[in-house]
Structures are given as structure tokens and as C-alpha cells.
Short mmCIF file of N, CA and C in Angstrom, two decimals:
data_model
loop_
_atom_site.label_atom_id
_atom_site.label_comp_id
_atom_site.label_asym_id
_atom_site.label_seq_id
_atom_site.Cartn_x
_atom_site.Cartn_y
_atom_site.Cartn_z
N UNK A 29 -95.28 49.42 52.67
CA UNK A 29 -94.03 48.97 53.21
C UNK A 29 -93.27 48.23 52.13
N UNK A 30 -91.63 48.55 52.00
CA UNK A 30 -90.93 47.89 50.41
C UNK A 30 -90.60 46.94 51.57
N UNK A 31 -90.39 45.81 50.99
CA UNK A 31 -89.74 44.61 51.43
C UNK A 31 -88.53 44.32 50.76
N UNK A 32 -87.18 44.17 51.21
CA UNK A 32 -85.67 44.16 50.42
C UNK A 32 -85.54 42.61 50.54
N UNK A 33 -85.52 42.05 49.37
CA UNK A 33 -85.22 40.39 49.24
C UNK A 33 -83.68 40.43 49.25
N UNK A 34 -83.20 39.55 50.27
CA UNK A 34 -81.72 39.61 50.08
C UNK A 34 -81.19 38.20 49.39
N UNK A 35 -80.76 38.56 48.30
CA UNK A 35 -79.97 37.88 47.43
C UNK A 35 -78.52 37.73 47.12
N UNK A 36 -77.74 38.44 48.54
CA UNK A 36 -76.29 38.05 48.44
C UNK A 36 -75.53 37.17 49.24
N UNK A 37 -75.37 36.00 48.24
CA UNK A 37 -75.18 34.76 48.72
C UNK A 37 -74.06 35.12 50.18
N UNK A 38 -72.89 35.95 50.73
CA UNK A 38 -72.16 36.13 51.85
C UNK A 38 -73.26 36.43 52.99
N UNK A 39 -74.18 37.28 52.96
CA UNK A 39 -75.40 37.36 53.66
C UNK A 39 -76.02 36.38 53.94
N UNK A 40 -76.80 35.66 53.29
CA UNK A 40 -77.44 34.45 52.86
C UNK A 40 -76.53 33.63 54.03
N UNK A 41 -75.43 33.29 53.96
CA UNK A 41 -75.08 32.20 54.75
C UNK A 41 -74.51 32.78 56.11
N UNK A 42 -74.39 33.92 56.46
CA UNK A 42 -74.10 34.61 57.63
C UNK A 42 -75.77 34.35 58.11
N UNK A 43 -76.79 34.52 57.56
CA UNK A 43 -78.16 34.76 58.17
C UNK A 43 -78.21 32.97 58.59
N UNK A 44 -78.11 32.20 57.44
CA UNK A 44 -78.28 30.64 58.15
C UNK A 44 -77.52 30.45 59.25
N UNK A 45 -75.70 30.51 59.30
CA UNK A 45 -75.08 30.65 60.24
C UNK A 45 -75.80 30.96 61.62
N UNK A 46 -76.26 32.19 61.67
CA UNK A 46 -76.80 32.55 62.91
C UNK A 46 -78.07 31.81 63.14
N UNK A 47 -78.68 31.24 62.54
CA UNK A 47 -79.78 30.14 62.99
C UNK A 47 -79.44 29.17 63.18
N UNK A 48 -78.54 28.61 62.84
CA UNK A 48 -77.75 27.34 63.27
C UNK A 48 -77.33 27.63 64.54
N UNK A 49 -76.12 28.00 65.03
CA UNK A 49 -75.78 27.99 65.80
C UNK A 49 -76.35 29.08 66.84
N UNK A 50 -77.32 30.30 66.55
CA UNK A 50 -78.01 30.96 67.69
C UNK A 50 -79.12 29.96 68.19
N UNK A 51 -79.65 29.19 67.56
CA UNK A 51 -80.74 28.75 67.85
C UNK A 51 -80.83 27.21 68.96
N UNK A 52 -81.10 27.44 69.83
CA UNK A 52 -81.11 26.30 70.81
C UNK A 52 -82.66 25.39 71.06
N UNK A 53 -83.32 25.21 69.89
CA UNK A 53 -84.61 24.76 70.30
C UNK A 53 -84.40 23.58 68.92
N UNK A 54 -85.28 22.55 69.67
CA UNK A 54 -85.31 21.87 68.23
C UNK A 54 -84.31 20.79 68.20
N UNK A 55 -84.49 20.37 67.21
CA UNK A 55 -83.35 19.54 66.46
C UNK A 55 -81.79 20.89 66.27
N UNK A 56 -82.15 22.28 66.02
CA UNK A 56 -81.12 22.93 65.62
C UNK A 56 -79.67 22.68 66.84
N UNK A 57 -80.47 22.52 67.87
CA UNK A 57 -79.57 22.26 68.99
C UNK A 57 -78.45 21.24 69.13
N UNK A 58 -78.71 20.49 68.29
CA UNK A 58 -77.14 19.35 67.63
C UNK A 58 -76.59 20.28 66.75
N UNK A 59 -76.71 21.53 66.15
CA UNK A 59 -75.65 21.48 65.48
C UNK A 59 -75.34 23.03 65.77
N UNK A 60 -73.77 22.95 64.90
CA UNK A 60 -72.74 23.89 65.16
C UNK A 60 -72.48 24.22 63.85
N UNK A 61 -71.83 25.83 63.79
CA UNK A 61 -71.21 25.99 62.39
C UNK A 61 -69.43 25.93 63.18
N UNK A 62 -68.68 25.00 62.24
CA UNK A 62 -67.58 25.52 62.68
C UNK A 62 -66.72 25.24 61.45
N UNK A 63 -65.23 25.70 61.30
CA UNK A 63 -64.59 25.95 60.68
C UNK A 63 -64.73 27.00 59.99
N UNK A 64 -65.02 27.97 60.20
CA UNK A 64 -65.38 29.45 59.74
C UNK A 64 -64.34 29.53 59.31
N UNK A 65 -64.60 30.34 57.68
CA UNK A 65 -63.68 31.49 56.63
C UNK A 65 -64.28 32.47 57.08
N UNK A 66 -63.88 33.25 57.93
CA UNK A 66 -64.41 35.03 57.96
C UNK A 66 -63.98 35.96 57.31
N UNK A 67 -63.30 35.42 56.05
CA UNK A 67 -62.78 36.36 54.95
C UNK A 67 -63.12 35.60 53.34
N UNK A 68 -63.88 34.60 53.74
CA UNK A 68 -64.64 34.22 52.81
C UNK A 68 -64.90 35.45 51.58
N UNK A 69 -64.88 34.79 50.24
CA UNK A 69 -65.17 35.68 49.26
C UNK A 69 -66.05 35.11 48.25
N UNK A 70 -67.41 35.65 48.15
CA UNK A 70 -68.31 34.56 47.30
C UNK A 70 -67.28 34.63 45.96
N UNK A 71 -67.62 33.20 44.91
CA UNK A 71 -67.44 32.99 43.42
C UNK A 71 -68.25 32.43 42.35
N UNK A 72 -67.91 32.15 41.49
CA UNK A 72 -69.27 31.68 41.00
C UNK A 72 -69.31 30.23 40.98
N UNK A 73 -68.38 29.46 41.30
CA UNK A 73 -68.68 27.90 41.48
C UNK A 73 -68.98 27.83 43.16
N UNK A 74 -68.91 28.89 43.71
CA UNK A 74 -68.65 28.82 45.27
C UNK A 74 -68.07 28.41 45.94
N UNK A 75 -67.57 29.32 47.47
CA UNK A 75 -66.47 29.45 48.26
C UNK A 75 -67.00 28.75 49.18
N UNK A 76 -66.03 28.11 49.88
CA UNK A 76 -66.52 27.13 51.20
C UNK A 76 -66.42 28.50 52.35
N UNK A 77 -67.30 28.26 52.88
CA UNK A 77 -68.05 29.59 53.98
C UNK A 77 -67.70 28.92 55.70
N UNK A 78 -68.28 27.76 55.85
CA UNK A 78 -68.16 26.90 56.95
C UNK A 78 -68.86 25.93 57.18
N UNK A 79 -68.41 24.72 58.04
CA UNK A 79 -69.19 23.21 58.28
C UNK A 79 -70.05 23.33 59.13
N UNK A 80 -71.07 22.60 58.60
CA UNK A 80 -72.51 22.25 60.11
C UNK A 80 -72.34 21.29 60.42
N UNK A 81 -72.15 21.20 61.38
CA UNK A 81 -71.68 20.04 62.42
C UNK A 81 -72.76 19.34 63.43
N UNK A 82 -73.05 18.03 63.48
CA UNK A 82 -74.01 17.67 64.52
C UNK A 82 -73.18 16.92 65.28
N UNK A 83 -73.37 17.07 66.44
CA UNK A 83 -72.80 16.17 67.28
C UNK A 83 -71.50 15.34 67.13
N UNK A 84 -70.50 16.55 66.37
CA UNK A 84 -69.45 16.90 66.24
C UNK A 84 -68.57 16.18 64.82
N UNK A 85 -70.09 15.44 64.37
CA UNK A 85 -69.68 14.82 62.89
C UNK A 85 -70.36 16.18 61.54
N UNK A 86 -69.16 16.40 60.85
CA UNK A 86 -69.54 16.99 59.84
C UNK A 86 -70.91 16.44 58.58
N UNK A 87 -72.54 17.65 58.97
CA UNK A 87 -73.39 17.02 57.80
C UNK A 87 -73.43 17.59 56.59
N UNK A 88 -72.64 18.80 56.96
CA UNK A 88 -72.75 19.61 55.32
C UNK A 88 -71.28 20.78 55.40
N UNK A 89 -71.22 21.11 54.24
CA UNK A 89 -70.20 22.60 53.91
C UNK A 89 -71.31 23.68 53.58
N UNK A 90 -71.33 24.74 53.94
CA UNK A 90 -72.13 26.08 53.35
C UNK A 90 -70.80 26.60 52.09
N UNK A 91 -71.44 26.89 51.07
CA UNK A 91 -70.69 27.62 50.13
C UNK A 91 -71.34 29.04 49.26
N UNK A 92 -70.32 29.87 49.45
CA UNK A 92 -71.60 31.20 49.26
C UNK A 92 -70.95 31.48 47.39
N UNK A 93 -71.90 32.04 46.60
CA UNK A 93 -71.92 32.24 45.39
C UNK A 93 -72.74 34.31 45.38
N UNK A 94 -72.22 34.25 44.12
CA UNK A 94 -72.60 36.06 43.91
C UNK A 94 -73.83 36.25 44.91
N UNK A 95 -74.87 35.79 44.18
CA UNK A 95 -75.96 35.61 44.84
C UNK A 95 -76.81 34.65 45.52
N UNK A 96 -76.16 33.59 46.02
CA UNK A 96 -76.99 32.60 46.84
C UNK A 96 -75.77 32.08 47.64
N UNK A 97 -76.21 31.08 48.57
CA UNK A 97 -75.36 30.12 49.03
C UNK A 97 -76.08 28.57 48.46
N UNK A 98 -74.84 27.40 48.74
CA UNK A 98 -75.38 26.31 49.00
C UNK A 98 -75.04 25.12 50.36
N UNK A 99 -75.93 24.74 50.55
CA UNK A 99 -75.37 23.57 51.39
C UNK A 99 -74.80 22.28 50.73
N UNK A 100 -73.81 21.28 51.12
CA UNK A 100 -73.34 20.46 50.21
C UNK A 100 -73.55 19.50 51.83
N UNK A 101 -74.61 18.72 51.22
CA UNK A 101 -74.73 17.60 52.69
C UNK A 101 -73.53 16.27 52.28
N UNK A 102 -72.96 15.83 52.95
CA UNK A 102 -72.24 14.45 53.22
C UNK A 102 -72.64 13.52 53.97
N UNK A 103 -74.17 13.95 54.84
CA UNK A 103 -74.44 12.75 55.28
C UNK A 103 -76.23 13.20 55.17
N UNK A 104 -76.92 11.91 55.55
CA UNK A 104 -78.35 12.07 54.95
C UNK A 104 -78.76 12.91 53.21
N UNK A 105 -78.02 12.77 52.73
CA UNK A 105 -78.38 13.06 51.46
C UNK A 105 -79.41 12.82 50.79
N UNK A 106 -79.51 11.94 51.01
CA UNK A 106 -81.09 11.27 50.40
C UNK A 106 -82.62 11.63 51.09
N UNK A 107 -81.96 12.35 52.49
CA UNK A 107 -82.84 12.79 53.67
C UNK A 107 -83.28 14.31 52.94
N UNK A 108 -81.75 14.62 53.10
CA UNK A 108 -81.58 16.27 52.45
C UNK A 108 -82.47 16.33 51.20
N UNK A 109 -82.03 16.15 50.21
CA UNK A 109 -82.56 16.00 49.05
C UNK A 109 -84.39 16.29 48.91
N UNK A 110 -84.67 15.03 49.54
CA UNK A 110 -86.59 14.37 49.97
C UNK A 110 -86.99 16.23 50.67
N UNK A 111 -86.62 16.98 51.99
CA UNK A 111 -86.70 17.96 52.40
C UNK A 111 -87.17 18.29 51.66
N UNK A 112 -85.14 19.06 50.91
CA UNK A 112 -85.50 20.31 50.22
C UNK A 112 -86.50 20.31 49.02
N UNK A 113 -86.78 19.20 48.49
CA UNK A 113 -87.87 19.60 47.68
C UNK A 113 -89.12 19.68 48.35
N UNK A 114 -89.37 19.22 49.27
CA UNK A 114 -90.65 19.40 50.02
C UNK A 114 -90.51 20.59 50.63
N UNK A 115 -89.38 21.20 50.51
CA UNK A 115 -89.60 22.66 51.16
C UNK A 115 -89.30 23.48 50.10
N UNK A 116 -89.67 23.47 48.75
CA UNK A 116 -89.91 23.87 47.28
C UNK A 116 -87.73 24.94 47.48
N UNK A 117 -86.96 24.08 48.06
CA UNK A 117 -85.98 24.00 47.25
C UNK A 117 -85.22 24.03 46.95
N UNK A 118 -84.24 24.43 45.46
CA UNK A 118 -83.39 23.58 44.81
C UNK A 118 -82.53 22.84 44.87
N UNK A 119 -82.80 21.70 43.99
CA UNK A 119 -81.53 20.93 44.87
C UNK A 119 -80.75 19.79 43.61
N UNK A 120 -79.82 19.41 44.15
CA UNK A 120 -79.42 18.17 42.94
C UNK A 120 -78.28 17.66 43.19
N UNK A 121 -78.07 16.24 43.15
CA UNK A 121 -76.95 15.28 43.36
C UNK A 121 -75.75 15.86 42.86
N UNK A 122 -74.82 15.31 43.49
CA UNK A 122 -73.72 15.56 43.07
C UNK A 122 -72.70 14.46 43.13
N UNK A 123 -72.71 14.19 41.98
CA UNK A 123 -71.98 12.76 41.44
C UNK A 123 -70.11 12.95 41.45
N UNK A 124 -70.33 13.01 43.40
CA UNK A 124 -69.19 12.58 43.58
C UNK A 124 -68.55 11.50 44.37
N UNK A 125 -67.15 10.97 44.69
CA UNK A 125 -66.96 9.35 45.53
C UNK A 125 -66.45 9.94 46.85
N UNK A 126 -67.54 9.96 48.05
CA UNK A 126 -68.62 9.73 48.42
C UNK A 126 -69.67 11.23 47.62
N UNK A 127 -71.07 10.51 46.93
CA UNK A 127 -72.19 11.40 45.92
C UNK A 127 -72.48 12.17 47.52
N UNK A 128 -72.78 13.81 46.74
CA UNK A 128 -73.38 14.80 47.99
C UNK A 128 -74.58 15.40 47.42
N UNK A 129 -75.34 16.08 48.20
CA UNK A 129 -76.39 16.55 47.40
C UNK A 129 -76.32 18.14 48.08
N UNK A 130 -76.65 19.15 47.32
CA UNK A 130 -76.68 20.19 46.96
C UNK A 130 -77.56 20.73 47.31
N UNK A 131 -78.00 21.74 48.39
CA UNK A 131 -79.25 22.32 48.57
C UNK A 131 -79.38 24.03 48.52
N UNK A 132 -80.02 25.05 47.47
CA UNK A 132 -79.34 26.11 47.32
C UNK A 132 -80.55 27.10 48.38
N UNK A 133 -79.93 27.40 48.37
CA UNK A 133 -80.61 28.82 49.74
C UNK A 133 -80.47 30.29 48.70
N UNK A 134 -81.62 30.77 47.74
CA UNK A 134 -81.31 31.84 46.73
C UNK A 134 -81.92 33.57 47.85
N UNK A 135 -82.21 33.03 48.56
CA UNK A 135 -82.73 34.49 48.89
C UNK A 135 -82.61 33.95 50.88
N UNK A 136 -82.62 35.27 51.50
CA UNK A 136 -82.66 35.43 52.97
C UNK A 136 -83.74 34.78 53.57
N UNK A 137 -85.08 35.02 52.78
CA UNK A 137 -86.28 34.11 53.34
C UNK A 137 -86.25 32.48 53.06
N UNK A 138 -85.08 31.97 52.33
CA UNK A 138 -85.16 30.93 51.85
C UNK A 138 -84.71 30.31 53.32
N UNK A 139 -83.86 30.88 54.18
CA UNK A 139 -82.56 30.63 55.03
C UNK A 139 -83.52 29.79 56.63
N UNK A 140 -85.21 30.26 56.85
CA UNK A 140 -85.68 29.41 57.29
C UNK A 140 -86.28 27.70 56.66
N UNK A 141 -86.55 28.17 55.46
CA UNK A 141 -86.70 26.76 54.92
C UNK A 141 -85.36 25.62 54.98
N UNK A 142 -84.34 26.51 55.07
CA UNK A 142 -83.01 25.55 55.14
C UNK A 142 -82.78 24.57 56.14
N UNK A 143 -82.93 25.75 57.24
CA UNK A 143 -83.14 25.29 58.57
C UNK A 143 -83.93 24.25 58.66
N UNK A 144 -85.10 23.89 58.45
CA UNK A 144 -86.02 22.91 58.57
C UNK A 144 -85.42 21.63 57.62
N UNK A 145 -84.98 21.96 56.74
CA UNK A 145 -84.05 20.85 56.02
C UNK A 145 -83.15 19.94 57.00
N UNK A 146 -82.39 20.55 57.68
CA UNK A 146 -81.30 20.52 58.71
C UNK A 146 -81.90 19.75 59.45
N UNK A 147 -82.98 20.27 60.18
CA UNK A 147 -83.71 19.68 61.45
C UNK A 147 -84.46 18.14 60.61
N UNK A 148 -84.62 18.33 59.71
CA UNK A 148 -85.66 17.04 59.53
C UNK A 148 -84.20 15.78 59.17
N UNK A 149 -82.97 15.74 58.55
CA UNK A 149 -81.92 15.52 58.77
C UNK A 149 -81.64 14.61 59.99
N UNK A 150 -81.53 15.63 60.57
CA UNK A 150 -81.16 15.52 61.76
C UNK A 150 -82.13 13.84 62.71
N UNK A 151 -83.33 14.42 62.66
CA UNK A 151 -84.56 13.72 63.23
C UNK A 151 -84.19 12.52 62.55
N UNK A 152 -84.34 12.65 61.19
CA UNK A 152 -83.69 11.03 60.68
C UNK A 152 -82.87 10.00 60.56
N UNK A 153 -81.66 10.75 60.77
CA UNK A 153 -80.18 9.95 61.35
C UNK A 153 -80.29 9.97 62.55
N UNK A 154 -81.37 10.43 63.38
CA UNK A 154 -81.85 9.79 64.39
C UNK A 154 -82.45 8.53 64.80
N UNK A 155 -83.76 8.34 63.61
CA UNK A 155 -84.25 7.13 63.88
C UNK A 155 -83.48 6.41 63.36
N UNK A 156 -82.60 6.68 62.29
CA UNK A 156 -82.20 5.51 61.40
C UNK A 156 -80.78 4.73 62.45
N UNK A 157 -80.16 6.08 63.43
CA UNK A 157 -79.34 5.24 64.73
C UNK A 157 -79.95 4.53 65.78
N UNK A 158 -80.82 4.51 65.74
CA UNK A 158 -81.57 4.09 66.93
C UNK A 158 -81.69 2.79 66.70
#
């Protein structure tokens, strides 16, 4: 059996997309994709694709590139960050006023590890409101 690794970043974030917002179990269940570009065109610094939204506060932008997407978190960053390396990955600050951190999604199988990024996120600006 060939197995096709998908590596095109417009894919890539259409496949997270639909786990975000198809998915009702979990932590995924706070959030939403909204502000959709449906004519989105990957680039190589990357195109803003659409916002994940929890509980109607924006936590990240998806941005799709030739071949990957990224997430750009604005809130739990430091949450995000801790994840994605524990979920082997890539990732790196972004030294901007307010700093975001960067989480890249390079392939279709990556797009569940993302997810779990999201959810653990999530769980934490949980306790940390509480």
C-alpha cells in the first residue's frame, strides 16, 4: 500500500480547518474557524487562511505557505510553544508588540498533532481563568 504525504500547505489547513470546527468532542468544542479567505493563495512568507476562535476570542491565525501551513497563536503562547514541541513540532517566537509564537503543521499527518496543541491551550487558559 503507497501512502501520499500531503505537503500542500492550502490542504494542510483545509484538513486542520475541518478538525477544528467538525469536531465536537474535547476541548476542540470551544473553538471555531472563522474569518475564512476561500480564495486564499498560499506564498512563501504566508497567506492568512482563517482565525481559531475559542469562545469567541481570537487564539491564533492559520497561514498557508507552498508547502505547509502555520498557526500564529496570540494567546497562550507560551502554552502553544511548551505543546508543540512536546508534540515534536516546529515552532518559534515571534518577536512581535504583542510576541506570537509560530507553530508549523509541514505535512497532513502533522494536522492531528496540531489539534492536540489547540486542545492542551485551551485546557490551560482554562485553569489559568479559573
Amino acid at each position: 500500500m503507497v501512502e501520499e504525504r500531503i505537503t500542500d500547505g492550502r490542504r494542510i489547513a483545509e484538513l486542520l480547518s475541518s478538525e477544528v470546527d467538525g469536531r465536537e468532542d474535547g476541548e476542540l468544542a470551544e473553538y471555531a474557524v472563522t474569518n475564512a479567505d476561500r480564495d486564499v493563495e498560499p506564498t512563501a512568507d504566508g497567506a492568512r487562511a482563517y482565525d481559531v476562535t475559542r469562545r469567541d476570542e481570537r487564539i491564533a491565525r492559520v497561514f498557508v505557505h507552498d508547502d505547509r501551513a502555520h498557526l500564529e497563536f496570540e494567546a497562550g503562547q507560551d502554552i502553544a510553544a511548551a505543546a508543540a514541541a512536546d508534540a515534536d513540532l516546529r515552532v518559534r517566537p515571534k518577536a512581535t508588540q504583542p510576541p506570537k509564537t509560530l507553530v508549523f503543521v509541514e505535512s497532513g499527518a502533522a494536522v492531528k498533532r496540531a489539534t492536540d496543541v489547540l486542545q492542551t491551550v485551551s485546557r490551560r487558559l482554562e485553569e489559568r481563568d479559573a
